[in-house]
Coordinates of C-alpha atoms in Angstrom, one line a residue:
Chain M
G1 CA 264.6 105.8 -22.5
A2 CA 262.9 104.4 -19.4
V3 CA 264.6 101.8 -17.4
V4 CA 262.3 98.9 -16.3
S5 CA 263.2 96.2 -13.8
Q6 CA 261.4 93.0 -12.8
H7 CA 261.8 90.9 -9.7
P8 CA 262.4 88.1 -9.5
S9 CA 264.2 87.2 -12.7
R10 CA 263.2 83.6 -12.3
V11 CA 261.0 81.6 -9.9
I12 CA 260.2 78.0 -9.3
C13 CA 257.1 77.2 -7.2
K14 CA 254.9 74.3 -6.4
S15 CA 251.5 73.8 -8.0
G16 CA 248.7 75.5 -6.1
T17 CA 250.9 78.3 -4.6
S18 CA 250.8 82.0 -5.5
V19 CA 253.6 83.9 -7.0
K20 CA 254.1 87.7 -7.1
I21 CA 256.1 89.4 -9.9
E22 CA 257.1 93.0 -9.5
C23 CA 257.6 95.5 -12.3
R24 CA 259.3 98.8 -11.5
S25 CA 259.8 101.8 -13.7
L26 CA 263.1 103.1 -12.3
D27 CA 263.3 106.6 -13.9
F28 CA 259.9 107.3 -15.3
Q29 CA 256.5 107.8 -13.8
A30 CA 254.3 105.3 -15.6
T31 CA 250.6 105.7 -15.5
T32 CA 250.2 102.6 -17.7
M33 CA 252.1 99.4 -17.6
F34 CA 251.5 96.3 -19.6
W35 CA 251.9 92.6 -18.8
Y36 CA 252.8 90.1 -21.5
R37 CA 253.2 86.4 -21.4
Q38 CA 255.5 84.4 -23.8
F39 CA 255.5 80.6 -24.1
P40 CA 258.6 78.9 -25.6
K41 CA 259.1 79.5 -29.3
Q42 CA 256.0 81.8 -29.4
S43 CA 255.5 85.5 -29.6
L44 CA 254.5 87.8 -26.8
M45 CA 250.8 87.9 -25.9
L46 CA 249.3 90.8 -24.0
M47 CA 247.6 89.8 -20.8
A48 CA 246.5 93.0 -19.3
T49 CA 246.9 96.7 -19.1
S50 CA 247.7 98.0 -15.7
N51 CA 246.5 101.5 -14.9
E52 CA 247.8 103.4 -11.9
G53 CA 245.1 103.9 -9.3
S54 CA 242.4 102.0 -11.1
K55 CA 241.5 98.5 -12.1
A56 CA 243.5 96.7 -14.7
T57 CA 242.0 95.9 -18.2
Y58 CA 242.4 92.3 -19.1
E59 CA 242.6 90.9 -22.6
Q60 CA 240.0 88.4 -23.7
G61 CA 240.6 84.9 -22.3
V62 CA 242.8 86.1 -19.4
E63 CA 241.3 85.3 -16.0
K64 CA 241.3 88.4 -13.9
D65 CA 240.9 86.4 -10.7
K66 CA 243.8 84.2 -11.5
F67 CA 246.2 86.9 -12.6
L68 CA 245.8 89.7 -10.1
I69 CA 247.3 93.1 -11.0
N70 CA 248.0 95.9 -8.7
H71 CA 249.3 99.3 -9.9
A72 CA 249.5 101.2 -6.6
S73 CA 252.1 103.8 -7.6
L74 CA 253.5 105.4 -10.7
T75 CA 256.6 103.2 -10.4
L76 CA 255.3 99.8 -9.4
S77 CA 252.9 97.3 -10.8
T78 CA 252.6 93.7 -9.5
L79 CA 251.3 90.6 -11.2
T80 CA 250.2 87.8 -8.8
V81 CA 249.7 84.4 -10.3
T82 CA 247.3 82.7 -7.9
S83 CA 247.0 78.9 -7.5
A84 CA 249.6 78.4 -10.1
H85 CA 249.5 75.3 -12.3
P86 CA 252.2 73.8 -14.6
E87 CA 250.5 75.4 -17.6
D88 CA 251.2 78.8 -16.1
S89 CA 254.9 78.2 -16.6
S90 CA 256.0 80.9 -18.9
F91 CA 258.1 84.0 -19.5
Y92 CA 256.3 87.1 -18.0
I93 CA 257.3 90.5 -19.3
C94 CA 256.1 93.9 -18.3
S95 CA 256.5 97.2 -20.2
V96 CA 256.0 100.8 -19.5
G97 CA 254.0 103.3 -21.5
S98 CA 252.1 106.5 -21.0
G99 CA 249.8 108.6 -23.0
G100 CA 251.5 110.0 -26.0
R101 CA 254.8 108.2 -25.7
E102 CA 255.9 106.7 -29.1
T103 CA 258.0 103.9 -27.7
Q104 CA 257.5 101.3 -25.1
Y105 CA 260.1 100.1 -22.7
F106 CA 260.2 96.5 -21.6
G107 CA 261.5 94.8 -18.4
P108 CA 264.0 91.9 -18.6
G109 CA 261.2 89.3 -18.0
T110 CA 260.5 86.8 -15.2
R111 CA 260.7 83.1 -16.0
L112 CA 258.1 81.1 -14.0
L113 CA 258.3 77.4 -13.6
V114 CA 255.5 75.7 -11.8
L115 CA 256.2 72.1 -10.7
Chain Z
D1 CA 246.0 97.6 -35.6
A2 CA 246.7 96.5 -39.1
K3 CA 248.6 93.2 -39.6
T4 CA 252.2 92.8 -40.7
T5 CA 253.9 89.9 -42.5
Q6 CA 257.5 89.0 -42.0
P7 CA 259.7 86.0 -43.0
N8 CA 260.0 83.5 -40.2
S9 CA 263.8 83.4 -40.3
M10 CA 266.8 84.9 -42.0
E11 CA 270.5 84.4 -41.9
S12 CA 273.3 86.8 -42.4
N13 CA 277.1 86.8 -42.2
E14 CA 278.8 88.8 -39.5
E15 CA 279.9 92.3 -40.5
E16 CA 277.6 92.4 -43.5
P17 CA 274.5 94.4 -43.9
V18 CA 271.1 92.9 -43.1
H19 CA 267.8 93.8 -44.7
L20 CA 264.7 92.6 -42.8
P21 CA 261.5 93.1 -44.8
C22 CA 258.0 93.7 -43.5
N23 CA 254.8 93.8 -45.5
H24 CA 251.8 95.8 -44.2
S25 CA 249.5 96.2 -47.2
T26 CA 246.5 97.3 -45.1
I27 CA 248.4 100.1 -43.3
S28 CA 246.3 103.2 -42.6
G29 CA 247.3 106.8 -42.8
T30 CA 247.8 107.2 -39.1
D31 CA 249.8 103.9 -38.5
Y32 CA 253.3 104.3 -37.4
I33 CA 255.7 101.5 -38.3
H34 CA 257.6 100.3 -35.2
W35 CA 260.4 97.8 -34.9
Y36 CA 261.4 96.0 -31.8
R37 CA 263.8 93.1 -31.2
Q38 CA 264.1 90.5 -28.6
L39 CA 267.4 88.9 -27.7
P40 CA 267.3 85.4 -26.3
S41 CA 265.8 85.3 -22.8
Q42 CA 265.3 89.0 -22.6
G43 CA 262.4 91.4 -22.9
P44 CA 262.0 93.2 -26.3
E45 CA 263.8 96.4 -26.9
Y46 CA 262.8 99.3 -29.2
V47 CA 264.8 99.6 -32.4
I48 CA 263.3 102.3 -34.5
H49 CA 260.0 103.7 -35.8
G50 CA 258.8 105.9 -38.6
L51 CA 255.7 107.2 -40.4
T52 CA 256.6 108.1 -44.0
S53 CA 260.2 109.2 -44.3
N54 CA 263.2 106.9 -44.0
V55 CA 264.7 107.1 -40.5
N56 CA 268.2 106.5 -39.1
N57 CA 269.4 106.0 -35.6
R58 CA 272.4 104.5 -33.9
M59 CA 271.0 101.0 -34.1
A60 CA 269.5 100.8 -37.5
S61 CA 267.8 102.4 -40.5
L62 CA 264.2 102.1 -41.5
A63 CA 263.4 102.4 -45.2
I64 CA 259.7 102.9 -45.9
A65 CA 258.2 102.3 -49.3
E66 CA 256.5 105.2 -51.0
D67 CA 253.1 103.6 -50.8
R68 CA 253.9 102.6 -47.2
K69 CA 252.7 99.0 -47.8
S70 CA 256.1 97.7 -46.9
S71 CA 259.2 98.6 -45.0
T72 CA 262.7 97.3 -44.5
L73 CA 264.8 97.4 -41.3
I74 CA 268.5 97.7 -42.2
L75 CA 271.3 96.7 -39.9
H76 CA 274.3 98.2 -41.6
R77 CA 276.9 95.9 -40.2
A78 CA 275.6 92.9 -38.3
T79 CA 277.4 91.6 -35.3
L80 CA 276.8 88.4 -33.3
R81 CA 274.9 90.6 -30.7
D82 CA 272.3 91.4 -33.3
A83 CA 271.0 87.8 -33.3
A84 CA 267.4 88.2 -32.1
V85 CA 263.8 88.0 -33.1
Y86 CA 262.8 91.2 -34.9
Y87 CA 259.2 92.4 -34.7
C88 CA 257.6 94.8 -37.1
I89 CA 254.5 96.4 -35.5
L90 CA 252.0 98.9 -36.6
R91 CA 250.6 101.4 -34.1
D92 CA 247.7 103.7 -34.9
F93 CA 248.9 106.7 -32.9
I94 CA 245.7 108.6 -33.1
S95 CA 243.3 105.9 -31.8
N96 CA 245.8 104.4 -29.4
F97 CA 246.7 107.7 -27.8
G98 CA 247.1 106.9 -24.1
N99 CA 246.7 103.2 -24.8
E100 CA 249.9 102.0 -26.3
K101 CA 249.5 98.3 -26.2
L102 CA 251.5 96.5 -28.8
T103 CA 250.3 93.5 -30.8
F104 CA 253.3 91.2 -31.6
G105 CA 253.3 89.0 -34.6
T106 CA 255.7 86.0 -35.0
G107 CA 258.6 88.2 -36.1
T108 CA 261.8 87.2 -38.0
R109 CA 264.4 85.2 -36.2
L110 CA 267.8 86.5 -37.4
T111 CA 270.8 84.3 -37.2
I112 CA 274.2 85.8 -37.6
I113 CA 276.9 83.5 -39.0
P114 CA 280.4 84.1 -37.7

């Protein structure tokens, strides 16, 4: 299956700053990547679908101006949390998919703590 | 995608088989049944999937009821490394072709007792 990496694995930042999280598909060209968020003791919630070369599709209730997604190549998607607040502290997970694939491959996650 | 229902938690002794149930009474004819698991502090990983017939792979077996309204993930010999949250997810392959977003429920937290 596809190997997916995320960087950084964990990050601590001050409130009001921006944080960029990278998601890389190491051995598969991904036209579509997904970004999820997971709060402690809760399930994964899809934030947005990242499409290579076009604008991301955001789920209802997710602010597109706060969570900027860039999918500039078939192997890299980035999620930037702008003006981070403590309530943005969460586990952010990306996954790789493409049309017709029956399984989805997830990255190891990035734990964000906003102080 | 149709909804699934799983027990919140289960326990099993190490080296014994584990049967994780999932109910999906509103499943449609084009829904595949997928199982993923999430180990602590990690991203989910694919376990197995099926449509109608029972499926086996190196990780687990998937038993699907004849009416497809329920399924069971079977871990044949649980180890401590199998302690995780197991998610049963339905994916309509036809309508979701090219858009494979997954809708995660609360899953079953499996605890393995040494």
